[in-house]
Amino acid sequence: MTFDIVTIFPAMIEGALAVGVVGRAIERGSLAVTVHDLRQFTSDRHHVVDDVPYGGGPGMVMKPEPWFRALDAITERGPERPHVVLTSPQGRRFTQAVAKELSVRRHLVMLCGRYEGIDERVRTRVDDELSIGDYVLSGGELPALVIVDAVARLLPGVVGDEQSVVEESFTRGLLDFPHYTRPAELSGPASGRPDGSGAAGGGGGAATDATLKVPSVLLSGNHAAIRRWRKRQALARTLERRPDLLASAVLDEEEREILRELVAHEGTTGTTEA
Ligand code: SAM
């Protein structure tokens, strides 16, 4: 997949894309990202990209011509017309489902606004307007990075173990189960508190046990029990933190049965704690 990102702050994008999973994918050639400096598409000596708003009011508006020139230059490189995404707090909400939808595209162009935003006429060249949440950022660079990262993770060969992408939060409409690594027990200062007291089980509950232990089922070697425990944890977390997701979650028979148990348990105890 190819991404072209247009911004007045290329360094902000380039630095972030040079590291981690996405950085390695670019190095390996699984992903091609070109960052364009919008100022290169200006025609004046000072490379001005903004101007005062018609009708008055605060702030500056990004001039349309550099955006049109940038889009022409990117599109001319062909072979197909790219899918053009404008980052905007007014766009449709970017979710895992939208990331999946974008991941089948071959060529995405991301436009990063600044100031009060981009002259409205540029929208005539935009296929999709995406918001990463109901808040206003100073520019579209962070949203573009968020979108590139989430989409890139879904491409074959980008994340080392593709199963981890399948199991991640939101992929099937559920939050992920809790993860643990060695050591199996933490005590003393390593448990996060000078006196060694802390919340056992990593669940953020009340502090009762001085030793933080990994749930014993994960050490049991019983793969069927581990699989069921993880399903139960993922369902309990989703029920507790994001019950809205359950309406459209894709559950198998075992998960539906666990969910019924959790809901019944919640009805009697007022908690989904499994
Ligand atoms: N005047 C605009 C408004 O109220 O809708 C806000 C402009 S914002 C300060 C500048 C740029 O940041 C936008 O053009 C957009 O590219 C980006 N941006 C800010 N918040 C965003 C969000 N939540 N999602 C996506 N892009 C965002």
XYZ file of N, CA and C and ligand atoms in Angstrom:
849
model
N 0.839 -1.196 0.000
C 0.000 0.000 0.000
C 0.878 1.252 0.000
N 0.374 2.281 -0.660
C 1.126 3.539 -0.736
C 0.346 4.646 -0.031
N 1.053 5.386 0.799
C 0.468 6.578 1.430
C 1.221 7.811 0.946
N 0.511 8.865 0.623
C 1.124 10.178 0.420
C 0.510 11.090 1.470
N 1.353 11.784 2.201
C 0.857 12.662 3.264
C 1.303 14.094 2.950
N 0.350 15.012 2.930
C 0.682 16.408 2.611
C 0.528 17.245 3.875
N 1.579 18.003 4.200
C 1.640 18.716 5.485
C 2.578 19.910 5.367
N 2.467 20.850 6.293
C 3.503 21.901 6.334
C 4.588 21.525 7.354
N 4.424 20.394 8.028
C 5.436 19.950 8.997
C 5.897 18.513 8.694
N 6.611 18.316 7.580
C 7.029 16.946 7.217
C 7.841 16.260 8.311
N 8.672 17.022 9.022
C 9.546 16.400 10.025
C 8.731 15.704 11.114
N 7.575 16.274 11.419
C 6.720 15.700 12.468
C 6.241 14.299 12.059
N 5.969 14.127 10.781
C 5.483 12.835 10.275
C 6.661 11.870 10.099
N 7.734 12.384 9.493
C 8.860 11.503 9.153
C 9.480 10.867 10.396
N 9.622 11.675 11.451
C 10.209 11.150 12.689
C 9.374 10.017 13.253
N 8.072 10.215 13.296
C 7.194 9.206 13.906
C 7.130 7.931 13.072
N 7.250 8.065 11.741
C 7.127 6.882 10.881
C 8.426 6.083 10.778
N 9.505 6.647 11.333
C 10.802 5.975 11.186
C 10.983 4.837 12.189
N 10.100 4.728 13.164
C 10.320 3.759 14.246
C 9.203 2.709 14.333
N 9.483 1.658 15.086
C 8.465 0.662 15.433
C 7.989 -0.167 14.255
N 6.780 -0.700 14.426
C 6.195 -1.623 13.448
C 6.112 -0.970 12.062
N 5.638 0.287 12.021
C 5.474 0.960 10.731
C 6.843 1.255 10.112
N 7.796 1.696 10.927
C 9.144 1.967 10.430
C 9.757 0.734 9.781
N 9.580 -0.420 10.430
C 10.133 -1.667 9.879
C 9.411 -2.060 8.587
N 8.092 -1.839 8.565
C 7.322 -2.186 7.358
C 7.778 -1.329 6.172
N 8.104 -0.065 6.433
C 8.585 0.814 5.357
C 9.954 0.331 4.894
N 10.805 -0.005 5.848
C 12.147 -0.505 5.507
C 12.083 -1.762 4.641
N 11.154 -2.661 5.000
C 11.024 -3.931 4.269
C 10.314 -3.766 2.925
N 9.653 -2.610 2.748
C 8.948 -2.376 1.488
C 7.512 -2.864 1.500
N 6.976 -3.268 2.683
C 5.564 -3.692 2.741
C 4.649 -2.477 2.648
N 5.233 -1.319 2.854
C 4.454 -0.083 2.923
C 5.333 1.026 2.340
N 4.741 1.886 1.501
C 5.519 3.024 0.976
C 4.844 4.301 1.437
N 5.586 5.168 2.099
C 5.003 6.437 2.562
C 5.857 7.585 2.029
N 5.214 8.524 1.339
C 5.922 9.722 0.888
C 5.286 10.920 1.582
N 6.140 11.734 2.200
C 5.643 12.927 2.900
C 5.956 14.136 2.024
N 4.943 14.950 1.745
C 5.112 16.119 0.874
C 4.990 17.396 1.695
N 5.930 18.299 1.463
C 5.862 19.607 2.111
C 4.954 20.508 1.269
N 3.829 20.913 1.843
C 2.861 21.727 1.091
C 3.516 22.993 0.518
N 4.517 23.494 1.233
C 5.142 24.758 0.776
C 5.836 24.597 -0.580
N 6.175 23.374 -0.932
C 6.794 23.150 -2.258
C 5.795 23.368 -3.389
N 4.521 23.440 -3.039
C 3.499 23.622 -4.071
C 2.950 25.047 -4.076
N 3.683 25.962 -3.442
C 3.316 27.381 -3.484
C 4.051 28.017 -4.660
N 3.583 29.202 -5.088
C 4.239 29.824 -6.242
C 4.877 31.160 -5.889
N 4.769 31.586 -4.636
C 5.349 32.883 -4.259
C 6.696 32.666 -3.570
N 7.444 33.741 -3.491
C 8.808 33.677 -2.968
C 8.841 33.235 -1.499
N 7.787 33.590 -0.746
C 7.793 33.294 0.698
C 7.080 31.986 1.053
N 6.631 31.278 0.041
C 5.955 29.974 0.239
C 4.796 30.081 1.242
N 3.960 31.079 1.006
C 2.835 31.314 1.917
C 1.729 30.273 1.670
N 1.232 29.683 2.754
C 0.179 28.659 2.612
C -1.146 29.097 3.244
N -1.179 30.292 3.867
C -2.412 30.702 4.558
C -2.764 32.138 4.214
N -4.006 32.463 4.486
C -4.484 33.823 4.203
C -5.658 34.105 5.145
N -6.071 35.391 5.182
C -7.165 35.771 6.091
C -8.500 35.201 5.587
N -9.434 34.949 6.490
C -10.716 34.379 6.038
C -11.614 35.434 5.385
N -12.250 35.068 4.291
C -13.300 35.924 3.732
C -14.400 36.039 4.773
N -14.939 37.232 4.922
C -16.018 37.439 5.895
C -15.490 37.837 7.258
N -14.160 37.834 7.401
C -13.550 38.260 8.665
C -13.568 37.162 9.713
N -13.152 37.524 10.902
C -13.107 36.536 11.986
C -11.683 36.156 12.320
N -11.527 35.365 13.409
C -10.181 35.051 13.880
C -9.487 33.988 13.027
N -8.180 33.928 13.142
C -7.406 32.834 12.539
C -7.178 32.997 11.053
N -6.407 32.060 10.526
C -6.050 32.052 9.108
C -6.591 30.778 8.469
N -6.764 30.841 7.158
C -7.290 29.691 6.418
C -6.212 29.233 5.432
N -6.093 27.941 5.225
C -5.081 27.440 4.290
C -5.543 27.685 2.855
N -4.686 28.319 2.087
C -5.010 28.677 0.700
C -5.267 27.422 -0.137
N -6.213 27.492 -1.076
C -6.542 26.270 -1.832
C -5.506 25.840 -2.869
N -4.875 26.819 -3.573
C -4.058 26.440 -4.744
C -2.948 25.433 -4.429
N -2.153 25.610 -3.320
C -1.101 24.611 -3.071
C -1.648 23.195 -2.915
N -2.842 23.061 -2.317
C -3.442 21.729 -2.136
C -3.811 21.126 -3.481
N -4.419 21.961 -4.370
C -4.784 21.437 -5.691
C -3.534 20.999 -6.451
N -2.467 21.809 -6.360
C -1.229 21.447 -7.075
C -0.630 20.159 -6.499
N -0.647 20.058 -5.172
C -0.093 18.843 -4.543
C -0.890 17.619 -4.993
N -2.217 17.745 -5.004
C -3.058 16.608 -5.402
C -2.847 16.255 -6.867
N -2.683 17.274 -7.712
C -2.410 17.003 -9.137
C -1.100 16.244 -9.283
N -0.071 16.708 -8.563
C 1.260 16.072 -8.682
C 1.207 14.621 -8.220
N 0.508 14.367 -7.126
C 0.425 12.989 -6.595
C -0.390 12.120 -7.547
N -1.512 12.643 -8.041
C -2.396 11.862 -8.920
C -1.708 11.547 -10.244
N -0.922 12.508 -10.754
C -0.234 12.289 -12.045
C 0.727 11.118 -12.004
N 1.246 10.846 -10.799
C 2.198 9.724 -10.698
C 1.500 8.396 -10.940
N 0.129 8.412 -10.908
C -0.709 7.258 -11.227
C -0.244 5.976 -10.573
N -0.647 4.759 -11.023
C -1.480 4.517 -12.196
C -2.974 4.733 -11.949
N -3.419 4.644 -10.665
C -4.853 4.800 -10.400
C -5.102 6.073 -9.636
N -6.335 6.539 -9.674
C -6.700 7.708 -8.885
C -6.657 7.304 -7.413
N -5.916 8.046 -6.567
C -5.856 7.651 -5.147
C -7.130 8.013 -4.389
N -7.274 7.433 -3.214
C -8.382 7.756 -2.311
C -7.884 8.893 -1.406
N -8.529 10.033 -1.480
C -8.026 11.225 -0.782
C -8.791 11.426 0.534
N -8.025 11.479 1.620
C -8.617 11.618 2.966
C -8.224 12.961 3.562
N -9.222 13.721 3.955
C -8.977 14.979 4.663
C -9.136 14.721 6.158
N -8.108 15.071 6.936
C -8.255 14.957 8.391
C -9.041 16.168 8.862
N -10.052 15.934 9.681
C -10.919 17.045 10.089
C -11.742 16.649 11.308
N -11.875 17.550 12.290
C -12.741 17.190 13.429
C -14.206 17.061 13.008
N -14.519 17.504 11.787
C -15.906 17.436 11.321
C -16.187 16.173 10.506
N -15.164 15.331 10.344
C -15.345 14.138 9.511
C -16.057 13.013 10.237
N -16.262 11.884 9.515
C -16.847 10.713 10.182
C -15.780 10.142 11.113
N -16.233 9.488 12.165
C -15.334 9.022 13.212
C -14.456 7.875 12.709
N -13.153 8.007 12.910
C -12.221 6.949 12.533
C -12.284 5.844 13.585
N -12.583 4.618 13.147
C -12.681 3.467 14.046
C -11.894 2.307 13.430
N -11.827 1.196 14.164
C -11.150 0.005 13.638
C -11.843 -0.456 12.351
N -13.167 -0.321 12.294
C -13.907 -0.738 11.088
C -13.510 0.136 9.902
N -13.303 1.430 10.136
C -12.890 2.316 9.041
C -11.456 1.988 8.628
N -10.612 1.658 9.625
C -9.230 1.258 9.304
C -9.251 0.040 8.385
N -10.111 -0.914 8.710
C -10.231 -2.138 7.899
C -10.686 -1.787 6.476
N -11.668 -0.899 6.418
C -12.197 -0.457 5.120
C -11.080 0.181 4.267
N -10.250 1.021 4.902
C -9.183 1.704 4.159
C -8.050 0.750 3.781
N -7.905 -0.329 4.564
C -6.757 -1.213 4.353
C -6.816 -1.964 3.015
N -7.978 -1.973 2.354
C -8.046 -2.643 1.043
C -7.717 -1.679 -0.098
N -7.554 -0.411 0.208
C -7.165 0.574 -0.821
C -5.698 0.388 -1.173
N -5.347 0.730 -2.389
C -3.930 0.613 -2.777
C -3.171 1.892 -2.545
N -3.883 3.020 -2.596
C -3.178 4.304 -2.529
C -4.035 5.315 -1.767
N -3.531 5.751 -0.621
C -4.258 6.739 0.195
C -3.457 8.030 0.249
N -4.158 9.144 0.129
C -3.522 10.455 0.289
C -4.142 11.112 1.513
N -3.307 11.563 2.430
C -3.794 12.184 3.666
C -3.464 13.676 3.633
N -4.464 14.510 3.873
C -4.244 15.960 3.892
C -4.293 16.445 5.341
N -3.221 17.104 5.768
C -3.127 17.577 7.151
C -3.363 19.089 7.202
N -4.506 19.477 7.718
C -4.798 20.904 7.838
C -4.067 21.528 9.017
N -4.050 22.840 9.037
C -3.530 23.651 10.159
C -4.400 24.900 10.258
N -4.139 25.734 11.189
C -4.871 26.999 11.394
C -6.373 26.719 11.567
N -7.229 27.509 10.866
C -8.679 27.267 10.981
C -9.119 26.114 10.084
N -8.180 25.595 9.315
C -8.504 24.517 8.385
C -8.195 24.942 6.959
N -8.615 24.086 6.022
C -8.297 24.278 4.595
C -9.496 24.923 3.893
N -9.215 25.805 2.925
C -10.281 26.420 2.120
C -11.271 25.335 1.676
N -12.550 25.617 1.902
C -13.629 24.637 1.676
C -13.611 24.033 0.272
N -13.122 24.776 -0.723
C -13.178 24.293 -2.109
C -12.295 23.061 -2.336
N -11.322 22.869 -1.455
C -10.448 21.688 -1.608
C -11.248 20.403 -1.395
N -12.362 20.531 -0.669
C -13.213 19.343 -0.433
C -13.723 18.721 -1.729
N -13.729 19.483 -2.804
C -14.197 18.911 -4.086
C -13.262 17.797 -4.560
N -12.057 17.742 -4.009
C -11.091 16.694 -4.407
C -10.940 15.627 -3.327
N -11.797 15.691 -2.295
C -11.658 14.791 -1.146
C -12.699 13.675 -1.226
N -12.267 12.426 -0.981
C -13.200 11.285 -1.010
C -13.736 10.959 0.375
N -12.986 11.301 1.400
C -13.325 10.869 2.752
C -12.808 11.914 3.728
N -13.614 12.226 4.714
C -13.173 13.199 5.725
C -13.221 12.455 7.058
N -12.076 12.381 7.752
C -12.019 11.546 8.954
C -11.609 12.338 10.179
N -12.312 12.070 11.280
C -11.980 12.664 12.579
C -11.493 11.558 13.499
N -10.454 11.824 14.274
C -9.997 10.778 15.206
C -10.657 10.921 16.576
N -11.545 11.880 16.749
C -12.250 11.993 18.023
C -12.829 13.382 18.186
N -13.697 13.499 19.171
C -14.398 14.767 19.367
C -13.572 15.740 20.191
N -12.482 16.190 19.622
C -11.648 17.230 20.204
C -10.915 17.886 19.053
N -10.414 19.096 19.297
C -9.753 19.810 18.209
C -8.254 19.865 18.468
N -7.491 19.353 17.517
C -6.028 19.394 17.584
C -5.543 20.580 16.749
N -4.253 20.909 16.914
C -3.720 22.068 16.180
C -3.474 21.756 14.715
N -3.384 20.466 14.383
C -3.098 20.123 12.999
C -3.464 18.690 12.688
N -3.442 18.359 11.405
C -3.839 17.015 10.978
C -2.714 16.000 10.990
N -1.514 16.396 11.469
C -0.384 15.463 11.422
C -0.604 14.287 12.367
N -1.017 14.568 13.609
C -1.246 13.454 14.548
C -2.390 12.562 14.056
N -3.527 13.129 13.617
C -4.562 12.255 13.051
C -4.046 11.424 11.870
N -3.244 12.021 10.985
C -2.735 11.255 9.834
C -1.870 10.098 10.325
N -1.050 10.354 11.339
C -0.200 9.289 11.880
C -1.036 8.183 12.515
N -2.074 8.591 13.219
C -2.970 7.602 13.843
C -3.590 6.709 12.760
N -4.051 7.338 11.709
C -4.727 6.586 10.640
C -3.736 5.665 9.918
N -2.554 6.204 9.582
C -1.551 5.379 8.886
C -1.181 4.179 9.755
N -0.954 4.419 11.042
C -0.550 3.330 11.936
C -1.635 2.248 12.010
N -2.881 2.681 12.254
C -3.967 1.696 12.422
C -4.220 0.921 11.138
N -4.115 1.583 9.991
C -4.344 0.899 8.710
C -3.173 -0.040 8.406
N -1.948 0.465 8.629
C -0.758 -0.337 8.297
C -0.740 -1.644 9.074
N -1.166 -1.633 10.331
C -1.181 -2.854 11.153
C -2.024 -3.959 10.534
N -2.993 -3.566 9.711
C -3.903 -4.553 9.129
C -3.375 -5.143 7.820
N -2.259 -4.593 7.322
C -1.735 -5.087 6.046
C -0.906 -6.354 6.275
N -0.979 -7.301 5.353
C -0.226 -8.548 5.525
C 1.266 -8.265 5.675
N 1.878 -8.919 6.657
C 3.327 -8.826 6.822
C 3.806 -7.625 7.624
N 2.905 -6.750 8.043
C 3.357 -5.552 8.776
C 3.586 -5.876 10.250
N 2.606 -6.513 10.896
C 2.792 -6.930 12.291
C 3.355 -8.353 12.245
N 4.447 -8.580 12.995
C 5.143 -9.871 12.953
C 4.200 -11.054 13.085
N 3.412 -11.095 14.171
C 2.508 -12.213 14.408
C 1.098 -11.751 14.074
N 0.601 -12.173 12.913
C -0.699 -11.662 12.459
C -1.847 -12.048 13.369
N -1.658 -13.131 14.164
C -2.705 -13.544 15.090
C -2.965 -12.440 16.121
N -1.909 -11.681 16.471
C -2.095 -10.647 17.492
C -3.038 -9.562 16.975
N -3.028 -9.302 15.673
C -3.950 -8.317 15.106
C -5.379 -8.848 15.176
N -5.524 -10.158 14.916
C -6.863 -10.776 14.939
C -7.465 -10.660 16.339
N -6.614 -10.798 17.374
C -7.122 -10.819 18.750
C -7.217 -9.441 19.389
N -6.740 -8.410 18.721
C -6.693 -7.089 19.347
C -8.079 -6.518 19.637
N -8.075 -5.537 20.552
C -9.318 -4.838 20.876
C -9.993 -4.350 19.595
N -11.315 -4.438 19.559
C -12.183 -3.917 18.496
C -12.242 -4.783 17.248
N -11.255 -5.705 17.067
C -11.243 -6.442 15.811
C -12.552 -7.198 15.618
N -13.032 -7.854 16.687
C -14.316 -8.557 16.568
C -15.400 -7.838 17.367
N -15.122 -6.629 17.772
C -16.116 -5.891 18.542
C -15.960 -6.099 20.034
N -14.834 -6.691 20.459
C -14.573 -6.896 21.891
C -13.270 -6.221 22.282
N -13.136 -5.852 23.552
C -11.850 -5.388 24.048
C -10.941 -6.606 24.233
N -9.654 -6.353 24.217
C -8.673 -7.435 24.342
C -8.656 -7.969 25.781
N -8.219 -9.218 25.943
C -8.046 -9.790 27.295
C -6.746 -9.251 27.902
N -6.557 -9.366 29.248
C -5.320 -8.860 29.858
C -4.106 -9.719 29.491
N -2.965 -9.070 29.407
C -1.718 -9.756 29.044
C -0.734 -9.715 30.201
N 0.028 -10.781 30.352
C 1.063 -10.879 31.400
C 2.329 -11.449 30.795
N 3.483 -11.087 31.386
C 4.738 -11.735 31.007
C 5.518 -12.056 32.279
N 6.716 -12.630 32.133
C 7.495 -13.006 33.321
C 7.952 -11.778 34.096
N 8.125 -11.840 35.406
C 8.035 -13.027 36.247
C 6.589 -13.352 36.649
N 6.383 -14.581 37.112
C 5.045 -15.018 37.507
C 4.577 -14.347 38.795
N 5.535 -13.902 39.602
C 5.172 -13.227 40.870
C 6.024 -11.988 41.048
N 5.414 -10.941 41.534
C 6.141 -9.709 41.857
C 5.879 -9.385 43.313
N 6.950 -9.150 44.074
C 6.729 -8.736 45.457
C 7.741 -7.666 45.809
N 7.536 -7.011 46.938
C 8.429 -5.946 47.369
C 8.287 -4.743 46.462
N 9.342 -3.913 46.400
C 9.255 -2.670 45.631
C 8.903 -2.903 44.161
N 9.290 -4.083 43.613
C 9.012 -4.347 42.197
C 7.520 -4.405 41.913
N 6.685 -4.577 42.963
C 5.245 -4.654 42.744
C 4.642 -3.268 42.560
N 5.479 -2.250 42.602
C 4.971 -0.911 42.317
C 4.751 -0.066 43.547
N 4.831 -0.659 44.752
C 4.656 0.104 45.989
C 5.849 -0.152 46.893
N 6.350 0.866 47.561
C 7.545 0.697 48.379
C 7.404 -0.431 49.398
N 6.203 -0.635 49.936
C 6.033 -1.673 50.942
C 5.580 -2.999 50.326
N 5.509 -3.023 48.998
C 5.154 -4.276 48.335
C 3.659 -4.501 48.260
N 2.828 -3.620 48.804
C 1.383 -3.830 48.705
C 0.922 -3.344 47.338
N -0.103 -3.946 46.827
C -0.583 -3.543 45.506
C -1.783 -4.360 45.134
N -2.364 -4.001 43.972
C -3.557 -4.704 43.525
C -3.164 -5.995 42.828
N -3.572 -7.124 43.348
C -3.254 -8.409 42.729
C -4.108 -8.620 41.497
N -3.535 -9.334 40.514
C -4.310 -9.714 39.334
C -4.314 -8.656 38.255
N -3.690 -7.507 38.484
C -3.590 -6.485 37.448
C -4.928 -5.886 37.071
N -5.934 -6.073 37.883
C -7.255 -5.604 37.500
C -7.597 -4.239 38.033
N -6.679 -3.611 38.763
C -6.958 -2.282 39.285
C -7.932 -2.317 40.447
N -8.093 -3.470 41.086
C -9.042 -3.579 42.190
C -8.426 -3.162 43.501
N -9.032 -3.559 44.602
C -8.553 -3.155 45.921
C -7.236 -3.853 46.253
N -6.358 -3.160 47.012
C -5.060 -3.718 47.376
C -5.206 -4.599 48.596
N -5.012 -5.921 48.383
C -5.140 -6.820 49.516
C -3.940 -7.744 49.624
N -3.312 -8.079 48.478
C -2.270 -9.082 48.441
C -0.937 -8.393 48.194
N 0.084 -8.685 49.026
C 1.385 -8.040 48.862
C 2.110 -8.563 47.637
N 1.718 -9.729 47.123
C 2.371 -10.304 45.953
C 1.449 -10.174 44.745
N 2.010 -9.668 43.654
C 1.225 -9.570 42.419
C 1.506 -10.817 41.597
N 0.460 -11.628 41.426
C 0.654 -12.919 40.748
C -0.032 -12.931 39.391
N 0.578 -13.634 38.476
C -0.068 -13.895 37.189
C -1.169 -14.927 37.449
N -2.376 -14.747 36.881
C -3.435 -15.727 37.103
C -2.942 -17.151 36.808
N -3.225 -18.067 37.736
C -2.620 -19.401 37.657
C -3.000 -20.153 36.383
N -4.168 -19.887 35.822
C -4.580 -20.607 34.611
C -3.570 -20.402 33.479
N -2.947 -19.225 33.445
C -2.001 -18.931 32.359
C -0.710 -19.730 32.497
N -0.470 -20.262 33.701
C 0.741 -21.053 33.929
C 0.435 -22.549 33.831
N -0.843 -22.893 33.612
C -1.272 -24.285 33.734
C -0.874 -25.150 32.537
N -0.629 -24.526 31.388
C -0.336 -25.308 30.191
C -1.602 -25.914 29.584
N -2.752 -25.654 30.197
C -4.030 -26.186 29.686
C -4.586 -25.179 28.665
N -4.331 -25.473 27.389
C -4.652 -24.486 26.353
C -6.145 -24.207 26.230
N -6.967 -25.241 26.451
C -8.418 -25.037 26.358
C -8.882 -24.103 27.478
N -8.327 -24.335 28.687
C -8.712 -23.489 29.830
C -8.221 -22.054 29.631
N -7.038 -21.902 29.059
C -6.487 -20.555 28.816
C -7.359 -19.814 27.797
N -7.725 -20.538 26.743
C -8.549 -19.921 25.688
C -9.881 -19.450 26.274
N -10.494 -20.302 27.138
C -11.793 -19.947 27.722
C -11.630 -18.775 28.699
N -10.545 -18.797 29.490
C -10.290 -17.705 30.446
C -10.138 -16.378 29.698
N -9.397 -16.423 28.590
C -9.188 -15.186 27.818
C -10.497 -14.671 27.232
N -11.311 -15.584 26.738
C -12.610 -15.176 26.200
C -13.433 -14.519 27.304
N -13.411 -15.152 28.487
C -14.199 -14.641 29.605
C -13.713 -13.241 30.013
N -12.390 -13.081 30.076
C -11.822 -11.791 30.446
C -12.188 -10.708 29.428
N -12.055 -11.041 28.146
C -12.364 -10.078 27.085
C -13.836 -9.670 27.174
N -14.703 -10.651 27.397
C -16.138 -10.361 27.493
C -16.449 -9.549 28.754
N -15.819 -9.925 29.883
C -16.093 -9.213 31.152
C -15.644 -7.762 31.043
N -14.472 -7.552 30.435
C -13.960 -6.182 30.265
C -14.871 -5.365 29.373
N -15.310 -5.990 28.285
C -16.153 -5.260 27.338
C -17.487 -4.921 28.003
N -18.034 -5.890 28.730
C -19.315 -5.676 29.415
C -19.181 -4.546 30.440
N -18.039 -4.518 31.121
C -17.853 -3.518 32.175
C -17.523 -2.131 31.606
N -16.595 -2.124 30.601
C -16.085 -0.826 30.140
C -16.777 -0.281 28.904
N -17.146 -1.172 27.980
C -17.732 -0.719 26.717
C -18.911 -1.612 26.321
N -19.969 -1.644 27.153
C -21.095 -2.524 26.814
C -21.727 -2.189 25.459
N -21.537 -0.957 25.001
C -22.098 -0.564 23.698
C -21.537 -1.416 22.558
N -20.311 -1.938 22.740
C -19.690 -2.723 21.664
C -20.373 -4.081 21.478
N -20.985 -4.582 22.551
C -21.513 -5.952 22.505
C -22.665 -6.111 21.513
N -23.384 -5.020 21.261
C -24.534 -5.105 20.355
C -24.107 -5.567 18.964
N -22.896 -5.184 18.528
C -22.482 -5.570 17.175
C -21.277 -6.518 17.175
N -20.933 -7.051 18.362
C -19.775 -7.963 18.432
C -20.100 -9.296 17.751
N -19.078 -9.879 17.135
C -19.264 -11.186 16.484
C -18.790 -12.241 17.484
N -19.758 -12.987 18.084
C -19.419 -13.950 19.139
C -19.673 -15.380 18.677
N -18.815 -16.304 19.126
C -19.098 -17.710 18.839
C -20.003 -18.256 19.951
N -20.401 -19.535 19.829
C -21.367 -20.123 20.778
C -20.831 -20.072 22.208
N -19.527 -20.422 22.354
C -18.920 -20.435 23.693
C -18.949 -19.030 24.310
N -18.646 -18.013 23.499
C -18.654 -16.630 23.998
C -20.073 -16.178 24.383
N -21.044 -16.610 23.587
C -22.430 -16.237 23.925
C -22.823 -16.845 25.269
N -22.376 -18.087 25.492
C -22.679 -18.772 26.751
C -21.983 -18.042 27.921
N -20.699 -17.685 27.732
C -19.970 -16.972 28.795
C -20.648 -15.632 29.081
N -21.052 -14.944 28.008
C -21.693 -13.638 28.185
C -22.990 -13.775 28.993
N -23.768 -14.830 28.694
C -25.016 -15.059 29.458
C -24.682 -15.241 30.943
N -23.628 -16.015 31.214
C -23.211 -16.238 32.621
C -22.815 -14.910 33.282
N -22.033 -14.112 32.546
C -21.553 -12.842 33.114
C -22.714 -11.890 33.400
N -23.656 -11.845 32.467
C -24.805 -10.943 32.648
C -25.628 -11.413 33.852
N -25.813 -12.742 33.982
C -26.578 -13.280 35.113
C -25.855 -12.967 36.419
N -24.513 -13.124 36.394
C -23.671 -12.857 37.562
C -23.771 -11.378 37.949
N -23.753 -10.525 36.932
C -23.837 -9.077 37.159
C -25.184 -8.734 37.787
N -26.223 -9.434 37.305
C -27.570 -9.205 37.833
C -27.664 -9.531 39.308
N -26.887 -10.528 39.763
C -26.994 -10.925 41.163
C -25.983 -10.212 42.056
N -24.796 -9.872 41.502
C -23.748 -9.279 42.357
C -23.469 -7.817 42.043
N -23.930 -7.338 40.870
C -23.652 -5.961 40.476
C -22.253 -5.754 39.938
N -21.530 -6.862 39.667
C -20.191 -6.730 39.098
C -19.980 -7.803 38.034
N -19.104 -7.490 37.028
C -18.792 -8.484 36.001
C -17.490 -9.199 36.331
N -16.882 -8.883 37.479
C -15.613 -9.508 37.886
C -15.719 -11.020 37.759
N -14.896 -11.594 36.841
C -15.017 -13.025 36.577
C -14.231 -13.859 37.563
N -11.691 25.215 12.611
C -11.736 23.791 12.614
C -13.009 23.317 13.273
O -13.420 23.903 14.273
O -13.591 22.310 12.818
C -10.562 23.204 13.367
C -9.275 23.330 12.652
S -7.946 22.508 13.488
C -7.362 23.745 14.568
C -6.692 22.397 12.283
C -6.592 21.064 11.576
O -6.299 20.048 12.511
C -7.811 20.587 10.841
O -7.917 21.172 9.575
C -7.563 19.091 10.763
O -6.704 18.784 9.691
C -6.824 18.807 12.058
N -7.654 18.257 13.141
C -7.917 18.843 14.328
N -8.663 18.062 15.123
C -8.861 16.920 14.443
C -9.557 15.703 14.734
N -10.204 15.517 15.883
N -9.544 14.722 13.806
C -8.912 14.895 12.619
N -8.256 16.035 12.285
C -8.220 17.032 13.179
